């Protein structure tokens, strides 16, 4: 997944566009979701190709179109503009694009969190504190940028103690090979490639902030509320896919091989990425995660980072401008809730009620 984010001006323009759109959510029987390539979202491709999504859609007498979009940010922008009913994205991007754009969105499925997929690498130094005073190449305003900020906190530093150099993910590996680049923050598979280079040391990664970089299936709240069968079909399909891909049998191996090849690697490469991803294969695990008070605390940290970097829009007076609803309470403005975490449909899957 290219986990880069758009410029604030683009968000403002999108927010204006969506604010002018008519807000209507009617009962319907045809839906579409979009996804982009990332270890935790390849199951959607598998589910579509193997007709698992179709099977669950048929159960509820609806149609669900599953569409791959090669540009991650563009997929979220299209969802925000109303072109799709759901989209795979991270928790931070859900807050800073659709929610900041005024689109009330719900995390229907909490699929996984990064557990080492994002990391900081130094050349010729082996502790994070050594990053002080260095230029750090990264995709600015990405979740890896957030991960770096959280890492700096752990060693008593802040972004004022270094210089962020915005670098495209397409250029990060080649940039790191030059003598002048000594520090990077990035994600897999780039992270693995860079750490294999001589004199490279991974000094911090997302496993040190477990549960903070979360991968989700976000759906339009009004569409979901008007069409609960849409949520049931998506959730049922997801956990059937999870059961298949997590199995230690030929079917599981075939599923993981398919996902690896579809994402540009092979079985070994895909399983290596899964090893640094905390997948919630069982719905009960995802329900427990969403119900935890830690989720609200995490979203406060994400909101504060987003506000500090101008990602909540020019009109946001503080980090709590957008309300974020979780089972343990609302962070931010209760009168402006635009992002919701619910366990409801995952709990139905856990209880065998789908």
Tab-separated table of C-alpha atoms in Angstrom, residues 107-345:
chain	number	residue	atom	x	y	z
A	107	UNK	CA	-15.164	1.201	10.568
A	108	UNK	CA	-17.226	-1.860	9.706
A	109	UNK	CA	-14.316	-4.330	9.832
A	110	UNK	CA	-11.110	-3.903	11.813
A	111	UNK	CA	-8.860	-6.259	9.887
A	112	UNK	CA	-5.418	-5.835	11.414
A	113	UNK	CA	-2.815	-3.455	12.733
A	114	UNK	CA	0.769	-2.868	11.713
A	115	UNK	CA	3.019	-4.836	14.046
A	116	UNK	CA	6.391	-4.079	12.502
A	117	UNK	CA	5.380	-3.215	8.931
A	118	UNK	CA	6.429	0.412	9.496
A	119	UNK	CA	9.912	1.231	10.778
A	120	UNK	CA	12.781	3.702	11.128
A	121	UNK	CA	16.184	2.764	9.726
A	122	UNK	CA	19.497	4.518	10.447
A	123	UNK	CA	22.711	4.117	8.531
A	124	UNK	CA	25.730	3.618	10.752
A	125	UNK	CA	23.864	4.103	14.047
A	126	UNK	CA	21.899	1.636	16.118
A	127	UNK	CA	19.688	3.617	18.505
A	128	UNK	CA	16.738	5.882	17.757
A	129	UNK	CA	18.257	8.687	19.833
A	130	UNK	CA	21.040	8.893	17.221
A	131	UNK	CA	18.519	10.347	14.791
A	132	UNK	CA	18.827	13.769	16.455
A	133	UNK	CA	20.026	16.409	14.028
A	134	UNK	CA	19.660	14.196	10.965
A	135	UNK	CA	17.610	14.606	7.802
A	136	UNK	CA	14.956	11.877	7.724
A	137	UNK	CA	13.586	10.819	4.358
A	138	UNK	CA	9.970	9.689	4.444
A	139	UNK	CA	6.586	10.120	2.816
A	140	UNK	CA	5.433	13.203	4.642
A	141	UNK	CA	2.081	12.977	6.460
A	142	UNK	CA	1.897	9.195	6.037
A	143	UNK	CA	1.309	6.695	8.808
A	144	UNK	CA	5.071	6.126	8.853
A	145	UNK	CA	5.450	9.823	9.649
A	146	UNK	CA	3.048	9.295	12.543
A	147	UNK	CA	5.052	6.233	13.637
A	148	UNK	CA	8.267	8.298	13.609
A	149	UNK	CA	6.644	10.995	15.759
A	150	UNK	CA	5.543	8.383	18.291
A	151	UNK	CA	9.031	6.882	18.309
A	152	UNK	CA	10.634	10.251	18.954
A	153	UNK	CA	8.406	10.696	21.992
A	154	UNK	CA	9.817	7.469	23.436
A	155	UNK	CA	13.353	8.905	23.501
A	156	UNK	CA	12.495	12.432	24.562
A	157	UNK	CA	12.780	13.954	21.102
A	158	UNK	CA	10.361	15.659	18.719
A	159	UNK	CA	10.259	16.590	15.054
A	160	UNK	CA	11.986	19.868	15.952
A	161	UNK	CA	15.104	17.808	16.648
A	162	UNK	CA	15.438	16.680	13.036
A	163	UNK	CA	14.512	17.645	9.486
A	164	UNK	CA	11.842	15.759	7.578
A	165	UNK	CA	12.615	15.368	3.886
A	166	UNK	CA	9.490	14.503	1.918
A	167	UNK	CA	10.384	11.627	-0.406
A	168	UNK	CA	8.127	9.586	-2.675
A	169	UNK	CA	7.842	5.941	-1.725
A	170	UNK	CA	8.967	5.165	-5.274
A	171	UNK	CA	12.275	6.941	-4.567
A	172	UNK	CA	13.014	5.943	-0.974
A	173	UNK	CA	15.108	2.834	-1.657
A	174	UNK	CA	17.275	4.502	-4.277
A	175	UNK	CA	17.640	7.600	-2.096
A	176	UNK	CA	18.862	5.507	0.801
A	177	UNK	CA	21.671	4.062	-1.331
A	178	UNK	CA	23.226	7.538	-1.634
A	179	UNK	CA	25.814	8.643	0.902
A	180	UNK	CA	23.851	11.731	1.870
A	181	UNK	CA	20.785	9.851	3.113
A	182	UNK	CA	21.294	8.374	6.562
A	183	UNK	CA	17.795	7.994	7.995
A	184	UNK	CA	14.463	6.821	6.594
A	185	UNK	CA	11.014	5.943	7.879
A	186	UNK	CA	8.963	3.669	5.659
A	187	UNK	CA	6.830	0.541	5.402
A	188	UNK	CA	7.100	-2.961	3.972
A	189	UNK	CA	8.205	-4.173	1.530
A	190	UNK	CA	10.483	-1.105	1.254
A	191	UNK	CA	11.442	-1.453	4.914
A	192	UNK	CA	12.727	-5.004	4.469
A	193	UNK	CA	14.685	-4.034	1.374
A	194	UNK	CA	16.388	-1.135	3.126
A	195	UNK	CA	17.222	-3.032	6.311
A	196	UNK	CA	19.028	-5.664	4.229
A	197	UNK	CA	21.509	-3.054	3.023
A	198	UNK	CA	24.984	-2.881	4.641
A	199	UNK	CA	25.398	-0.907	7.861
A	200	UNK	CA	21.622	-0.458	8.254
A	201	UNK	CA	19.868	-0.682	11.589
A	202	UNK	CA	16.129	-0.728	12.252
A	203	UNK	CA	15.919	1.347	15.424
A	204	UNK	CA	12.137	1.582	15.841
A	205	UNK	CA	9.067	0.012	14.316
A	206	UNK	CA	5.313	-0.135	14.721
A	207	UNK	CA	5.501	-3.174	16.997
A	208	UNK	CA	6.524	-0.657	19.686
A	209	UNK	CA	3.168	1.112	19.266
A	210	UNK	CA	0.867	-1.893	18.832
A	211	UNK	CA	-2.670	-1.172	17.764
A	212	UNK	CA	-2.039	2.376	16.583
A	213	UNK	CA	-1.739	1.925	12.800
A	214	UNK	CA	-4.989	0.125	12.044
A	215	UNK	CA	-6.225	-1.220	8.713
A	216	UNK	CA	-9.972	-0.976	8.184
A	217	UNK	CA	-12.885	-1.439	5.825
A	218	UNK	CA	-14.591	1.927	6.084
A	219	UNK	CA	-18.180	2.299	4.879
A	220	UNK	CA	-20.513	5.244	4.582
A	221	UNK	CA	-22.468	5.407	7.839
A	222	UNK	CA	-25.781	6.473	6.318
A	223	UNK	CA	-25.540	3.797	3.641
A	224	UNK	CA	-24.811	1.151	6.277
A	225	UNK	CA	-27.649	2.260	8.522
A	226	UNK	CA	-30.102	2.201	5.617
A	227	UNK	CA	-28.793	-1.136	4.338
A	228	UNK	CA	-27.681	-3.433	7.171
A	229	UNK	CA	-27.533	-6.387	4.789
A	230	UNK	CA	-24.614	-4.644	3.084
A	231	UNK	CA	-22.697	-4.774	6.358
A	232	UNK	CA	-23.707	-8.362	7.028
A	233	UNK	CA	-22.620	-9.577	3.592
A	234	UNK	CA	-19.249	-7.820	3.700
A	235	UNK	CA	-18.518	-9.045	7.203
A	236	UNK	CA	-19.589	-12.609	6.492
A	237	UNK	CA	-17.421	-12.728	3.389
A	238	UNK	CA	-14.424	-11.290	5.218
A	239	UNK	CA	-14.409	-13.896	7.958
A	240	UNK	CA	-14.913	-16.747	5.535
A	241	UNK	CA	-11.802	-15.480	3.750
A	242	UNK	CA	-9.975	-15.168	7.072
A	243	UNK	CA	-10.813	-18.770	7.965
A	244	UNK	CA	-9.453	-20.003	4.651
A	245	UNK	CA	-6.233	-17.982	4.513
A	246	UNK	CA	-5.258	-18.645	8.142
A	247	UNK	CA	-5.597	-22.420	7.833
A	248	UNK	CA	-2.496	-24.583	7.832
A	249	UNK	CA	-3.664	-26.723	4.937
A	250	UNK	CA	-3.514	-26.773	1.147
A	251	UNK	CA	-6.433	-24.367	0.807
A	252	UNK	CA	-4.809	-21.882	3.171
A	253	UNK	CA	-1.487	-22.116	1.358
A	254	UNK	CA	-3.218	-21.643	-1.986
A	255	UNK	CA	-5.048	-18.569	-0.707
A	256	UNK	CA	-1.872	-16.988	0.651
A	257	UNK	CA	-0.031	-17.831	-2.581
A	258	UNK	CA	-2.771	-16.129	-4.584
A	259	UNK	CA	-2.583	-13.010	-2.395
A	260	UNK	CA	1.194	-12.915	-2.574
A	261	UNK	CA	1.293	-13.172	-6.344
A	262	UNK	CA	-1.491	-10.634	-6.757
A	263	UNK	CA	0.497	-8.165	-4.638
A	264	UNK	CA	3.692	-8.627	-6.622
A	265	UNK	CA	5.529	-11.131	-4.460
A	266	UNK	CA	5.343	-14.861	-3.736
A	267	UNK	CA	4.140	-17.053	-0.878
A	268	UNK	CA	7.308	-16.541	1.181
A	269	UNK	CA	7.246	-12.790	0.630
A	270	UNK	CA	3.585	-12.497	1.548
A	271	UNK	CA	3.978	-14.619	4.665
A	272	UNK	CA	6.925	-12.446	5.725
A	273	UNK	CA	4.641	-9.416	5.520
A	274	UNK	CA	1.919	-11.254	7.439
A	275	UNK	CA	4.481	-11.935	10.182
A	276	UNK	CA	4.715	-8.201	10.904
A	277	UNK	CA	0.951	-7.697	10.651
A	278	UNK	CA	-1.394	-8.480	13.529
A	279	UNK	CA	-4.289	-9.981	11.602
A	280	UNK	CA	-7.570	-10.438	13.450
A	281	UNK	CA	-8.440	-13.772	11.896
A	282	UNK	CA	-11.163	-14.389	14.477
A	283	UNK	CA	-14.002	-11.868	14.732
A	284	UNK	CA	-13.989	-12.101	18.523
A	285	UNK	CA	-10.423	-10.742	18.516
A	286	UNK	CA	-11.500	-7.706	16.507
A	287	UNK	CA	-14.489	-7.140	18.782
A	288	UNK	CA	-12.234	-7.172	21.842
A	289	UNK	CA	-9.871	-4.707	20.168
A	290	UNK	CA	-12.660	-2.279	19.260
A	291	UNK	CA	-14.240	-2.498	22.712
A	292	UNK	CA	-10.936	-1.742	24.441
A	293	UNK	CA	-10.507	1.695	26.012
A	294	UNK	CA	-7.090	1.785	24.335
A	295	UNK	CA	-8.742	2.462	20.958
A	296	UNK	CA	-10.106	5.813	22.116
A	297	UNK	CA	-6.673	6.773	23.469
A	298	UNK	CA	-5.063	5.768	20.169
A	299	UNK	CA	-7.480	7.869	18.147
A	300	UNK	CA	-6.750	10.853	20.382
A	301	UNK	CA	-3.037	10.488	19.583
A	302	UNK	CA	-3.855	10.195	15.874
A	303	UNK	CA	-6.131	13.249	16.018
A	304	UNK	CA	-3.484	15.304	17.814
A	305	UNK	CA	-0.837	14.378	15.241
A	306	UNK	CA	-3.260	15.140	12.423
A	307	UNK	CA	-4.196	18.525	13.864
A	308	UNK	CA	-0.562	19.478	14.482
A	309	UNK	CA	0.176	18.745	10.816
A	310	UNK	CA	-2.850	20.580	9.432
A	311	UNK	CA	-4.732	17.489	8.304
A	312	UNK	CA	-8.088	18.224	9.934
A	313	UNK	CA	-8.793	21.197	7.687
A	314	UNK	CA	-8.153	24.918	7.964
A	315	UNK	CA	-11.280	25.459	10.032
A	316	UNK	CA	-10.336	22.957	12.753
A	317	UNK	CA	-9.658	24.876	15.995
A	318	UNK	CA	-8.244	21.909	17.853
A	319	UNK	CA	-7.562	18.157	17.699
A	320	UNK	CA	-11.059	17.379	18.944
A	321	UNK	CA	-12.840	19.218	16.138
A	322	UNK	CA	-14.015	15.925	14.596
A	323	UNK	CA	-15.841	13.579	16.924
A	324	UNK	CA	-14.599	9.972	16.928
A	325	UNK	CA	-17.045	7.489	18.401
A	326	UNK	CA	-15.813	4.294	20.062
A	327	UNK	CA	-17.593	1.838	22.381
A	328	UNK	CA	-15.681	3.350	25.319
A	329	UNK	CA	-16.749	6.894	24.507
A	330	UNK	CA	-16.358	9.770	22.099
A	331	UNK	CA	-13.119	11.623	21.610
A	332	UNK	CA	-13.677	15.146	20.380
A	333	UNK	CA	-16.830	17.015	19.436
A	334	UNK	CA	-19.939	14.954	20.147
A	335	UNK	CA	-21.870	17.307	17.878
A	336	UNK	CA	-19.596	16.591	14.922
A	337	UNK	CA	-19.090	12.822	14.961
A	338	UNK	CA	-17.751	11.774	11.563
A	339	UNK	CA	-15.798	8.598	12.349
A	340	UNK	CA	-17.282	5.622	14.182
A	341	UNK	CA	-15.820	2.350	15.416
A	342	UNK	CA	-18.497	-0.269	16.029
A	343	UNK	CA	-18.225	-3.948	17.010
A	344	UNK	CA	-21.775	-4.807	15.920
A	345	UNK	CA	-21.281	-6.706	12.673
